[in-house]
Short mmCIF file of C-alpha atoms and ligand atoms in Angstrom, two decimals:
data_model
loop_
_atom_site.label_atom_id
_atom_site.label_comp_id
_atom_site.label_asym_id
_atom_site.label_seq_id
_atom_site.Cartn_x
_atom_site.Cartn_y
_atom_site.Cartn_z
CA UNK A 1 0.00 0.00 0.00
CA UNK A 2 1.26 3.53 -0.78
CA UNK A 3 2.28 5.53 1.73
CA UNK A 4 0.63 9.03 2.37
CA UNK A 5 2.63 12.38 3.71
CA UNK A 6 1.12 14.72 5.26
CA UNK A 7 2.93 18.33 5.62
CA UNK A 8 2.99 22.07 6.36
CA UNK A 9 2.63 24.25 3.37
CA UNK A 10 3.95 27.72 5.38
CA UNK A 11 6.16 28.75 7.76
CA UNK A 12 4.91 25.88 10.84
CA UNK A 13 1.81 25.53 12.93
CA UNK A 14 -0.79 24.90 10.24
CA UNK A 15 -2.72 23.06 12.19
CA UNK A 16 -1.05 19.33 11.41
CA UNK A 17 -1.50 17.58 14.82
CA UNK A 18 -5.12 18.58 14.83
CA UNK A 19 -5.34 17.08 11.40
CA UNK A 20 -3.45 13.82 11.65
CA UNK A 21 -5.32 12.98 14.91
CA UNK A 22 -8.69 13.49 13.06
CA UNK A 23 -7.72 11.29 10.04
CA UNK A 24 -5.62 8.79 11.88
CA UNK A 25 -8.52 6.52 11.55
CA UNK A 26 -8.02 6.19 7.84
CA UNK A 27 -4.19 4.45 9.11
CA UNK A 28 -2.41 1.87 10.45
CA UNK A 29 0.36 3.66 11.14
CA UNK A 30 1.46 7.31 11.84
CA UNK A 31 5.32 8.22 11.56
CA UNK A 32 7.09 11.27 12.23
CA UNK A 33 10.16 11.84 9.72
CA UNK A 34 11.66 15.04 10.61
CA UNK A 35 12.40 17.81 13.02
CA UNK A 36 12.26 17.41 16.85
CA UNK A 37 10.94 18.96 19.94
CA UNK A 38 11.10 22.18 17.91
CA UNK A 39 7.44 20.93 16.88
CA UNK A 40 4.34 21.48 18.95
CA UNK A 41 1.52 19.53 17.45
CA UNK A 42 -1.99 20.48 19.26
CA UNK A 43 -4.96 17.99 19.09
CA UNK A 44 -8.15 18.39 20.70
CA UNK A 45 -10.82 16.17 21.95
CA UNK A 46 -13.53 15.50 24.49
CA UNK A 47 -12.79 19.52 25.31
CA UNK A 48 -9.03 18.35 26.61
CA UNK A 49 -5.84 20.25 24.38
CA UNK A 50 -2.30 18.39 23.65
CA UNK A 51 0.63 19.50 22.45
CA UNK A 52 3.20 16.91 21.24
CA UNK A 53 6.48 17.72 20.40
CA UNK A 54 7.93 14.42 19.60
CA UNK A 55 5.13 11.72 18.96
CA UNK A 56 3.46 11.54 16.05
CA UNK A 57 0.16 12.74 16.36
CA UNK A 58 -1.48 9.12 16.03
CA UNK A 59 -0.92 8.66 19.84
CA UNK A 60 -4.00 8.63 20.74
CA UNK A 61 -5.86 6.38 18.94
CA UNK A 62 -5.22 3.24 21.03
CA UNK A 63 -5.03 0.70 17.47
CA UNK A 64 -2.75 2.82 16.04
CA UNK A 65 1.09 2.27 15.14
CA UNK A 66 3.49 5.05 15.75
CA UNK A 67 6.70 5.31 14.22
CA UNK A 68 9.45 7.91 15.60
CA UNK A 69 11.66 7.66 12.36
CA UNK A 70 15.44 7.91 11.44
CA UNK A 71 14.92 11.58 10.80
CA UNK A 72 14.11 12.65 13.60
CA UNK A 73 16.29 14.50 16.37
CA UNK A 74 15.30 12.89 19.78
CA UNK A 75 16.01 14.75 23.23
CA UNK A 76 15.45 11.96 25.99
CA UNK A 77 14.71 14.22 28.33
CA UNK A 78 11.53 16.25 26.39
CA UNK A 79 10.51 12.15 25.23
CA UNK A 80 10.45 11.71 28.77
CA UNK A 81 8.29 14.25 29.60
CA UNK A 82 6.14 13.73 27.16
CA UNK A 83 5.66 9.99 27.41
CA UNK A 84 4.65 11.05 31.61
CA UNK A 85 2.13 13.40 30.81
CA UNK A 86 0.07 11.97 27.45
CA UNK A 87 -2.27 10.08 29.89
CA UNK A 88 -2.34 6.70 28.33
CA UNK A 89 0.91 5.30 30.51
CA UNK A 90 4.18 4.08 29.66
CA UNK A 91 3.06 0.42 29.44
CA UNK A 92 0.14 1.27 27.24
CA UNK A 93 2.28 3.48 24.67
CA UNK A 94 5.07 1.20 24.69
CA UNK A 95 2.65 -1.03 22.83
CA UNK A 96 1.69 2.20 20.68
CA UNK A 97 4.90 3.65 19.84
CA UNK A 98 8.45 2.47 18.13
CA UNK A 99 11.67 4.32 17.79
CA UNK A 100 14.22 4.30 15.11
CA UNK A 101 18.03 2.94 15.95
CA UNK A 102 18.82 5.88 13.50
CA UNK A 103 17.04 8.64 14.99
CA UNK A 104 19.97 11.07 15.92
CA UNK A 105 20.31 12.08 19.70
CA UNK A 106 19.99 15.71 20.54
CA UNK A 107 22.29 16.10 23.70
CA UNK A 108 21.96 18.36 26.96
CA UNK A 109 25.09 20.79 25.39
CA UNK A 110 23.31 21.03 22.35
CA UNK A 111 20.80 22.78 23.72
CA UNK A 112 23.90 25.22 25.17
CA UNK A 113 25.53 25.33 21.84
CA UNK A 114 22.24 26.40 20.01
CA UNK A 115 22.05 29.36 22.76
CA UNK A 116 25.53 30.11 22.22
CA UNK A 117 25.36 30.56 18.19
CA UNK A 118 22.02 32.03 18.68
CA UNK A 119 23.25 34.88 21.25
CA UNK A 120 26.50 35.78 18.72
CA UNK A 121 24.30 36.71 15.73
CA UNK A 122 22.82 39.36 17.60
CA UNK A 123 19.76 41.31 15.28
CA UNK A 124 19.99 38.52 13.15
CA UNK A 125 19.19 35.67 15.26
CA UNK A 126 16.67 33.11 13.66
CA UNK A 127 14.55 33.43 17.05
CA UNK A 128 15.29 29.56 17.25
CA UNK A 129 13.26 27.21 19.90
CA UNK A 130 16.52 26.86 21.14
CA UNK A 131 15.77 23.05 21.55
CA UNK A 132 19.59 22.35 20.18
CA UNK A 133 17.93 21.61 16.72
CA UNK A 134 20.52 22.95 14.34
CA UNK A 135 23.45 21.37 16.47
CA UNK A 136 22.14 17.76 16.59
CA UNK A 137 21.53 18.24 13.17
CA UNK A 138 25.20 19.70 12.25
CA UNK A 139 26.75 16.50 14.24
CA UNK A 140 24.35 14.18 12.20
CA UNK A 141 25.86 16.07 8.69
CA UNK A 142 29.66 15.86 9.99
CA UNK A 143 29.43 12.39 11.05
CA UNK A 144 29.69 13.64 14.79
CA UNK A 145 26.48 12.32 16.04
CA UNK A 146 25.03 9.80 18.72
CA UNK A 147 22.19 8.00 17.58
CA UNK A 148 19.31 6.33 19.76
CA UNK A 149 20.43 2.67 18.90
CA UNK A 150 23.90 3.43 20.88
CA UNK A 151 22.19 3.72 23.77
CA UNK A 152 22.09 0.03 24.43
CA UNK A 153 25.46 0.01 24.36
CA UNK A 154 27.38 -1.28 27.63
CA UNK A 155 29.78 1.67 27.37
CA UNK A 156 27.36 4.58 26.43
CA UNK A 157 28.34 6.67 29.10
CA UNK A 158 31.62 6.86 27.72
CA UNK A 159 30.58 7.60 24.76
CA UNK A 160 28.29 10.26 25.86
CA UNK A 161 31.64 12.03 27.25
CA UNK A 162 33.45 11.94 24.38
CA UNK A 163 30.61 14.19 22.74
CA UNK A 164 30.29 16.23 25.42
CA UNK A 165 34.34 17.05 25.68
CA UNK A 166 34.02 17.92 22.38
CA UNK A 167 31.23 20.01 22.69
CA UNK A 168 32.82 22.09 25.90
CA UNK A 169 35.97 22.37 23.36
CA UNK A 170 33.45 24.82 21.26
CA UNK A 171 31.55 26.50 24.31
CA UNK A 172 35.01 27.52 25.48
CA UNK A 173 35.04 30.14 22.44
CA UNK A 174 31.86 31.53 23.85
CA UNK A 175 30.87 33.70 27.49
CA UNK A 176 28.03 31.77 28.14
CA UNK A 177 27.11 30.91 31.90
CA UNK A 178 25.25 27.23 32.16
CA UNK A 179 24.72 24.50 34.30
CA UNK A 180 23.95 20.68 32.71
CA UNK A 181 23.55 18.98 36.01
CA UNK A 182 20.15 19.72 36.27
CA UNK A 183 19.35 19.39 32.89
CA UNK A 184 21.52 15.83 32.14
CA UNK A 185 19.98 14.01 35.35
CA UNK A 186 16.27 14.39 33.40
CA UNK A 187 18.51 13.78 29.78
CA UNK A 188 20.10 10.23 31.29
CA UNK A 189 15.95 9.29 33.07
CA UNK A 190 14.99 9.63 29.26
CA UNK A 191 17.27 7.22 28.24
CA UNK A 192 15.94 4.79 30.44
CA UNK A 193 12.84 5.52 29.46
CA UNK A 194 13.44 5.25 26.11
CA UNK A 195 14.68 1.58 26.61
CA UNK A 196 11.57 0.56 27.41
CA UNK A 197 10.31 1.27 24.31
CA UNK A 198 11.04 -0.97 21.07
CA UNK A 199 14.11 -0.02 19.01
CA UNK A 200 14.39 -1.09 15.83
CA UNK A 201 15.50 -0.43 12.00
CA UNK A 202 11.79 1.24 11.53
CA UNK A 203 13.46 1.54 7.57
CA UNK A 204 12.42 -2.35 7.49
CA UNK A 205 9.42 -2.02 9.66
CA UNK A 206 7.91 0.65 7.31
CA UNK A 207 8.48 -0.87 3.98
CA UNK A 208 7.53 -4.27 5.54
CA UNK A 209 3.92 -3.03 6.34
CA UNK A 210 3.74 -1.01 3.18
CA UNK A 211 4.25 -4.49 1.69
CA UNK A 212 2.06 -6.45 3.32
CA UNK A 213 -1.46 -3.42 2.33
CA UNK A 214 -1.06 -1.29 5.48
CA UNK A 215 -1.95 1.96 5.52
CA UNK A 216 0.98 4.77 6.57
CA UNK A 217 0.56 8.25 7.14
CA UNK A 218 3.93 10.06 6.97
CA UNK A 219 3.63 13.20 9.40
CA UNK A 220 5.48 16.00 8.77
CA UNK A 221 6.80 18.69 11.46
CA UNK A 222 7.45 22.52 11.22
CA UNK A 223 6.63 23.56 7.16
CA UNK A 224 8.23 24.13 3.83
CA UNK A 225 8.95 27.81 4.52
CA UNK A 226 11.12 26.36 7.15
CA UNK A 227 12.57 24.10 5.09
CA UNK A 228 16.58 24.08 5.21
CA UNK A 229 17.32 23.92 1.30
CA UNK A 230 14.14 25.74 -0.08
CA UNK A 231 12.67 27.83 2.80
CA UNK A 232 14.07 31.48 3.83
CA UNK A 233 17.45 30.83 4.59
CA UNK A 234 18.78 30.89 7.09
CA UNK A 235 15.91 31.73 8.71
CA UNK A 236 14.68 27.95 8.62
CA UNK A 237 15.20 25.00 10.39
CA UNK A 238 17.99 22.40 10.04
CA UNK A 239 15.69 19.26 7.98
CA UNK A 240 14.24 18.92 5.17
CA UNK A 241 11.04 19.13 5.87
CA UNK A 242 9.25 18.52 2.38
CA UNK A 243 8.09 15.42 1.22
CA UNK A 244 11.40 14.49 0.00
CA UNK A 245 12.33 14.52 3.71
CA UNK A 246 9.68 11.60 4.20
CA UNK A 247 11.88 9.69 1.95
CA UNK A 248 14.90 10.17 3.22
CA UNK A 249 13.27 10.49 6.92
CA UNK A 250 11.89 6.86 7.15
CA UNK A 251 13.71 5.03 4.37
CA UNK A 252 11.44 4.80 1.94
CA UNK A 253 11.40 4.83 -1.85
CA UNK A 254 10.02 7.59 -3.68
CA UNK A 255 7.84 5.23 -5.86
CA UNK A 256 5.90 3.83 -2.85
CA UNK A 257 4.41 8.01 -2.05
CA UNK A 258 1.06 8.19 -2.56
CA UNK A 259 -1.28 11.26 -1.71
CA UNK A 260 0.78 14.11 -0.09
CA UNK A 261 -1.13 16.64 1.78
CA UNK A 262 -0.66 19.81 2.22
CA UNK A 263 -1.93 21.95 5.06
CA UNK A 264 -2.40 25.77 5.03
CA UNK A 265 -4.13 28.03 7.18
CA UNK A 266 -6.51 30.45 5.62
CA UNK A 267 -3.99 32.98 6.53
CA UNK A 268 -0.30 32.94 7.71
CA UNK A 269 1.80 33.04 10.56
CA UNK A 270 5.26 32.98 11.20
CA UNK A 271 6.82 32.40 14.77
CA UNK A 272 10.64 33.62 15.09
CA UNK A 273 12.59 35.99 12.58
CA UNK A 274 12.90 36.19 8.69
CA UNK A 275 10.78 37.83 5.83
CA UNK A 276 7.19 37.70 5.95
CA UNK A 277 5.37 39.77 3.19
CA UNK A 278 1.99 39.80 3.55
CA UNK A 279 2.47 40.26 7.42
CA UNK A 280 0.01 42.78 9.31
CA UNK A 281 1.64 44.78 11.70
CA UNK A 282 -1.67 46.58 12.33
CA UNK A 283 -4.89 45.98 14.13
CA UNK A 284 -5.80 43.65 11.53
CA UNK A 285 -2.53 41.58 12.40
CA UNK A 286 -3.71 41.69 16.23
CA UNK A 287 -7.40 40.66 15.46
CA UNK A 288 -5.24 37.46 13.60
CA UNK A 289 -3.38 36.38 16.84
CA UNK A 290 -6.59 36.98 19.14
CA UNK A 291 -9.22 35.37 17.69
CA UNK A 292 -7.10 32.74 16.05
CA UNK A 293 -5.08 32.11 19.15
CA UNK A 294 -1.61 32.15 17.67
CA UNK A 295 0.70 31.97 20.00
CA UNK A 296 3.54 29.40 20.06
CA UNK A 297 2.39 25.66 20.87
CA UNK A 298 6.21 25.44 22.10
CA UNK A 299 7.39 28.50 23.71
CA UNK A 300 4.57 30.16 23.78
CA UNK A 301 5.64 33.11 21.58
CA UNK A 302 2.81 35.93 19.73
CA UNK A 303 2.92 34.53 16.27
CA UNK A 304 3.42 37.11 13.82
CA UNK A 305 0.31 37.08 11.17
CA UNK A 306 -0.22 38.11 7.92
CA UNK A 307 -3.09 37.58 4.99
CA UNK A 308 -2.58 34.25 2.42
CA UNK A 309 0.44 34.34 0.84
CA UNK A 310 -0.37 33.04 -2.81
CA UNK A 311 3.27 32.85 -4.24
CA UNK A 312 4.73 30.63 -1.19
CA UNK A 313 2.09 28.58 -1.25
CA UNK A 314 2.50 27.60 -4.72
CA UNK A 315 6.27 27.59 -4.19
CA UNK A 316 5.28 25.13 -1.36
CA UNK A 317 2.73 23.21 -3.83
CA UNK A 318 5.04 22.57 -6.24
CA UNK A 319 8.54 21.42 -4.45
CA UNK A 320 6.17 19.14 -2.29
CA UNK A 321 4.02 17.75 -5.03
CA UNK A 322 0.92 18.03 -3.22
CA UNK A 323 -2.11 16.49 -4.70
CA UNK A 324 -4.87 17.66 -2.33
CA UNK A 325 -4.86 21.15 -0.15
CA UNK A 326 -6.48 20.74 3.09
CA UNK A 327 -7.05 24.23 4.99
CA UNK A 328 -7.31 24.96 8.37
CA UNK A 329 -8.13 27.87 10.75
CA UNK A 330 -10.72 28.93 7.89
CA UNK A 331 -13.34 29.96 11.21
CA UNK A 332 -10.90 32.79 12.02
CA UNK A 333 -11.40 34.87 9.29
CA UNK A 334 -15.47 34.77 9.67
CA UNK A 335 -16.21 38.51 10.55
CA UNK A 336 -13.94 40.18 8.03
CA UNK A 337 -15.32 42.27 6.02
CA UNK A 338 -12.61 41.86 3.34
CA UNK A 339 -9.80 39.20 3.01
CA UNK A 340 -7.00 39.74 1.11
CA UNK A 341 -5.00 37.43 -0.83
CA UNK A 342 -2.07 37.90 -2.00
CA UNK A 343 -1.27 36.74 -5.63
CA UNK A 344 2.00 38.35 -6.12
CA UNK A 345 4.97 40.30 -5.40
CA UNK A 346 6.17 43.26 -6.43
CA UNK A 347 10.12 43.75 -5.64
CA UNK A 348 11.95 46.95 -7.05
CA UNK A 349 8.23 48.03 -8.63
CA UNK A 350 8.33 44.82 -10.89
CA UNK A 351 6.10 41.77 -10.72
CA UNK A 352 7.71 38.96 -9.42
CA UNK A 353 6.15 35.44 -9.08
CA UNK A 354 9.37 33.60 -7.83
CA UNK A 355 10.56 33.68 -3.76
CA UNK A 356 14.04 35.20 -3.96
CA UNK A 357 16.60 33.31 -3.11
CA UNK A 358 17.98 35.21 -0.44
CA UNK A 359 15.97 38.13 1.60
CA UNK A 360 17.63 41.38 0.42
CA UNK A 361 14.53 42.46 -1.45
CA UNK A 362 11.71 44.56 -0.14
CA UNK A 363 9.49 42.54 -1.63
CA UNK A 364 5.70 44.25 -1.42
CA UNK A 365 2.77 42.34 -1.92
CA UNK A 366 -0.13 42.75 -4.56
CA UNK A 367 -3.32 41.45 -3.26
CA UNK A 368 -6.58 40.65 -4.45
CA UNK A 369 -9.84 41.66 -2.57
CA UNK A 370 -12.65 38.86 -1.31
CA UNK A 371 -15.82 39.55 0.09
CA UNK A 372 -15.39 37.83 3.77
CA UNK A 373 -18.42 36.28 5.59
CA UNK A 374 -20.37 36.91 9.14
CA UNK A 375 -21.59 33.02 9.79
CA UNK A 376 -19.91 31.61 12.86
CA UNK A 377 -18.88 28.32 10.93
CA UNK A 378 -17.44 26.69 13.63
CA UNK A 379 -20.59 24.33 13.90
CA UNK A 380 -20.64 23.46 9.94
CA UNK A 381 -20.56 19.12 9.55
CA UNK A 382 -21.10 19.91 5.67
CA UNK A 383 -18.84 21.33 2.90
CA UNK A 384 -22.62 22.83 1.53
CA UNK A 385 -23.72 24.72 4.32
CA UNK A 386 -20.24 26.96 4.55
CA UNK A 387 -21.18 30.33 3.42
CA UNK A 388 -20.71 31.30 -0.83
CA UNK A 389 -18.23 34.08 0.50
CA UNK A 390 -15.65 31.17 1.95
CA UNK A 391 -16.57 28.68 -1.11
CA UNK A 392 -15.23 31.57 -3.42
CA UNK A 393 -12.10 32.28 -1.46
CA UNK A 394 -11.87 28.14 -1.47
CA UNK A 395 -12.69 28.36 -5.47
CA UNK A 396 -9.79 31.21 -5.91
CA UNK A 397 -6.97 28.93 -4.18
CA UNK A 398 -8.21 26.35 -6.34
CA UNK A 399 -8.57 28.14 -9.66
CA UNK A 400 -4.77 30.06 -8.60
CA UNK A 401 -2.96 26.61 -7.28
CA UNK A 402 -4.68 23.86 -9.46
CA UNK A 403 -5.00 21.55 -6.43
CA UNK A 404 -8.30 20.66 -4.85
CA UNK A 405 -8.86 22.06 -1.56
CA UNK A 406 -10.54 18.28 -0.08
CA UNK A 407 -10.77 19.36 3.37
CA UNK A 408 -11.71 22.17 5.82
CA UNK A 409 -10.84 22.24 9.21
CA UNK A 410 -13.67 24.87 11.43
CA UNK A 411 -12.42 24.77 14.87
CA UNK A 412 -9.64 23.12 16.73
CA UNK A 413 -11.32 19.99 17.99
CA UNK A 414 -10.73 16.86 16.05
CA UNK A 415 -14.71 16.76 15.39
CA UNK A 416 -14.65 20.07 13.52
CA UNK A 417 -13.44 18.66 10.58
CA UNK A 418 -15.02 19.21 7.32
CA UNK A 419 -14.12 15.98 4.03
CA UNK A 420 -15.30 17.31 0.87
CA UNK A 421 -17.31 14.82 -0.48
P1 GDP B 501 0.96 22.28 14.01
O1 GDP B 501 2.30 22.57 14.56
O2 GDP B 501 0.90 22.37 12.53
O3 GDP B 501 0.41 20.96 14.51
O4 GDP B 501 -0.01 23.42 14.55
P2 GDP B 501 -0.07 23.97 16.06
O5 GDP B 501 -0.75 22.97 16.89
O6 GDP B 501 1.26 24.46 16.51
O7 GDP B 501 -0.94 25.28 15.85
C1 GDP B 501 -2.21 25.22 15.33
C2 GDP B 501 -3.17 25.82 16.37
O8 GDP B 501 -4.41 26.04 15.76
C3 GDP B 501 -3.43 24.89 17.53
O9 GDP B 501 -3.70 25.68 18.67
C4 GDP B 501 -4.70 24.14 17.11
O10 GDP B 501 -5.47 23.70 18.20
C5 GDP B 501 -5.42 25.23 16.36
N1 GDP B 501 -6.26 24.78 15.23
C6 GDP B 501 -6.01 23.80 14.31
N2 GDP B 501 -6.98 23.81 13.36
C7 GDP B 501 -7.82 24.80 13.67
C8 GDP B 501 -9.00 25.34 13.05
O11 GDP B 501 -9.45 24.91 12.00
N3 GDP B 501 -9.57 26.41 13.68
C9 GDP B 501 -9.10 26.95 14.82
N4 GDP B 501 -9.73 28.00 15.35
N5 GDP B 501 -8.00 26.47 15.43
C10 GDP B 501 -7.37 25.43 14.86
P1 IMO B 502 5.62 22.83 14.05
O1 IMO B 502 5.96 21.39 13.74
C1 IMO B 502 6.64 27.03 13.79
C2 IMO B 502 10.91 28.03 13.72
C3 IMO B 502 11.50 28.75 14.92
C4 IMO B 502 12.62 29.51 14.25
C5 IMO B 502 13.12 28.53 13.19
C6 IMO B 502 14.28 27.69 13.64
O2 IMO B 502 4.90 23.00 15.35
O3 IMO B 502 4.94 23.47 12.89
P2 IMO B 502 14.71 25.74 15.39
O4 IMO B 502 14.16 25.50 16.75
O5 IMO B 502 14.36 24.69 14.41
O6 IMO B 502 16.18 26.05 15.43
O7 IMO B 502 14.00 27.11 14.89
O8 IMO B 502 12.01 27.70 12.91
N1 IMO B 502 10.21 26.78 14.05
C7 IMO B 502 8.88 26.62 14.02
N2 IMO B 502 7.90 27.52 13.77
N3 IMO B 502 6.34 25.74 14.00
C8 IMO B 502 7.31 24.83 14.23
O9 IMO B 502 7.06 23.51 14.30
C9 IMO B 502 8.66 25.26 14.28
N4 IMO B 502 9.84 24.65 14.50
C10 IMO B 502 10.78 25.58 14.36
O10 IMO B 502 10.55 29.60 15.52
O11 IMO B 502 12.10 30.64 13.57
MG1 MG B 503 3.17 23.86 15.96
#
């Protein structure tokens, strides 16, 4: 059976956790191929919120495989966390959940080392989670990494030093105070915890099931704006996290994809620095955070918002080849009077379709005026009843990307869900 991704189309938080929880019942299987605890993936449910930062977003359906893949950066000490608090019980998900050997460790100083680089690039510091992404990552790339299957090993502990010697070697270079005592005692419980889980070569696993006519949802984390080849660098993250990165993120071939979805909210958002054109730094902006709550799942930082960004989406659209749009967050905008889309940029008073390449441009956008809508939709089961004023703005993504918009998320609660028939 083919093997669906699902990903962000814009710069993170598109509402992906809500939507793989409410079509996890379609799978078998949920995996996670990229990013780490960078990620905060909210679900909702019987009126209860949860934010996951490393487990795929399956968790909760008690039938349900999840699959931490190779591509993922794992910090034992946020897993640990996690795996306390979900509710279900560390017996109970070690039945749900399997890790990859591969998965690359993030360590206690490379949380230190991402606060170090971050603090010496002064105004332009990527506003990072500061989660010691990019450093796990940049051992991974230069061979330097520890991955989760070492940590079976008799003499881990050993090898644990060795990274961490090297690691002090750098931090010398920078004034930084810190203290990993506190922070390695919970890093060294999460290793123990992880060893009660099963860890295996999940690059068998997956292509075994595919084989034998399960059903696998790929999930993706963070969102192609982010992406470290193609979004605004180096304002990004450190994965790939296009659908590519599913390939390379689980081991998987690209002839065995099958649908890839891609999420976008009805609007943007951007959390942490680099360009943002169509963002609102106005009243309009504000009524975006407020009534659409946007305010970092992870650290809890004001999202920066803006109106629908036409040219990044289809930027988005077309490195990811998605074959069905699914928007979320469209509830938000009910009450505008107008909503603007933007369709494209103008940079040095010339039309410009592309996304530069690098961010020197004052890039301004052109936009196109919608009628908006006054129905609270938040209620709506069917795509019919949604008011003409949204079905246009729906039609106009359409008719501008040439990929069906299939689904339509209302609220935040897995229930408010709308399928296009
Ligand atoms: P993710 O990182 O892509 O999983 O997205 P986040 O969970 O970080 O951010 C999305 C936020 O929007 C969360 O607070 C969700 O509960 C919420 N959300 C998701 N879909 C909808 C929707 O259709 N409407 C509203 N109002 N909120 C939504
Ligand atoms: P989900 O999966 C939104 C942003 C950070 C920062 C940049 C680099 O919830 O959509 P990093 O911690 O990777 O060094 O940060 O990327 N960022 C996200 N923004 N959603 C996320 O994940 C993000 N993960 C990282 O704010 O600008
Ligand atoms: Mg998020």
């Amino acid at each position: 059976m083919k093997i669906d991704i699902l990903l962000g189309l814009q710069w993170g938080d598109e509402g992906k956790g809500k939507i793989v929880d409410a079509i996890s019942p379609d799978y078998d299987i949920i995996a996670r191929f990229q990013g780490g605890p960078n990620a905060g993936h909210s679900l909702e449910f019987n009126n209860v919120k949860h934010v996951l930062h490393l487990i795929p977003s399956g968790i909760f359906h008690p039938d349900k495989l999840n699959i931490i893949g190779n591509g993922v950066v794992i910090d034992p000490a946020v897993f640990r966390k996690e795996i306390t608090e979900l509710g279900p019980g560390v017996d109970e998900l070690t039945k749900r959940l399997i890790i990859s050997t591969r998965a690359n460790l993030i360590l206690p100083s490379h949380r230190i080392l991402d606060a170090a680089y971050e603090s010496q690039k002064g105004l332009t510091k990527i506003g990072s989670t500061l989660k010691g992404i990019g450093p796990a990552y940049t051992d991974k790339t230069s061979r330097n990494g520890l991955r989760v299957g070492e940590i079976l090993r008799k003499d881990f502990r050993e090898l644990y030093d060795i990274h961490l010697k090297r690691h002090m070697t750098i931090l010398q270079n920078y004034d930084l105070k810190f203290d990993l005592n506190e922070y390695e005692k919970g890093w060294f419980e999460g290793i123990e915890m992880l060893k009660k889980f099963r860890i295996v070569n999940t690059e068998y696993l997956v292509n075994e099931l595919s084989g034998s006519g399960k059903r696998i949802l790929a999930e993706g984390a963070q969102g192609t704006m982010l992406d470290v080849d193609f979004g605004s660098y180096p304002f990004v993250t450190s994965s790939n996290t296009i659908s590519a990165g599913a390939c390379t993120g689980l081991g998987i071939s690209p002839k065995l994809i099958g649908d890839i979805f891609g999420i976008f909210k009805a609007y943007c958002t951007r959390v942490g620095s680099g360009p943002f054109p169509t963002e609102l730094g106005d009243e309009t902006g504000a009524s975006l955070r407020n009534i659409g709550r946007e305010f970092g799942s992870t650290t809890g930082r004001p999202r920066r918002c803006g109106w629908l960004d036409l040219p990044a989406l289809k930027y988005s659209i077309m490195i990811n080849g998605v074959t069905k749009l699914f928007m979320t967050k469209a509830d938000v905008l009910s009450g505008f009077n107008t909503i603007k889309i933007c369709t494209s940029y103008k940079i040095d008073g010339k039309e410009c379709l592309e996304i530069p390449f690098n961010n020197d441009s004052v890039i301004e956008p052109v936009y196109s005026e919608l009628k908006g809508w006054e129905e609270d939709i938040s209620g709506m089961k069917e795509f019919a009843e949604l008011p003409d004023s949204l079905k246009k703005f729906i039609e106009f993504i359409e008719k501008q990307t040439g990929v069906p918009v299939t689904m339509v998320s209302v609220g935040p609660d897995r229930e408010e869900t709308i399928i296009r028939a």
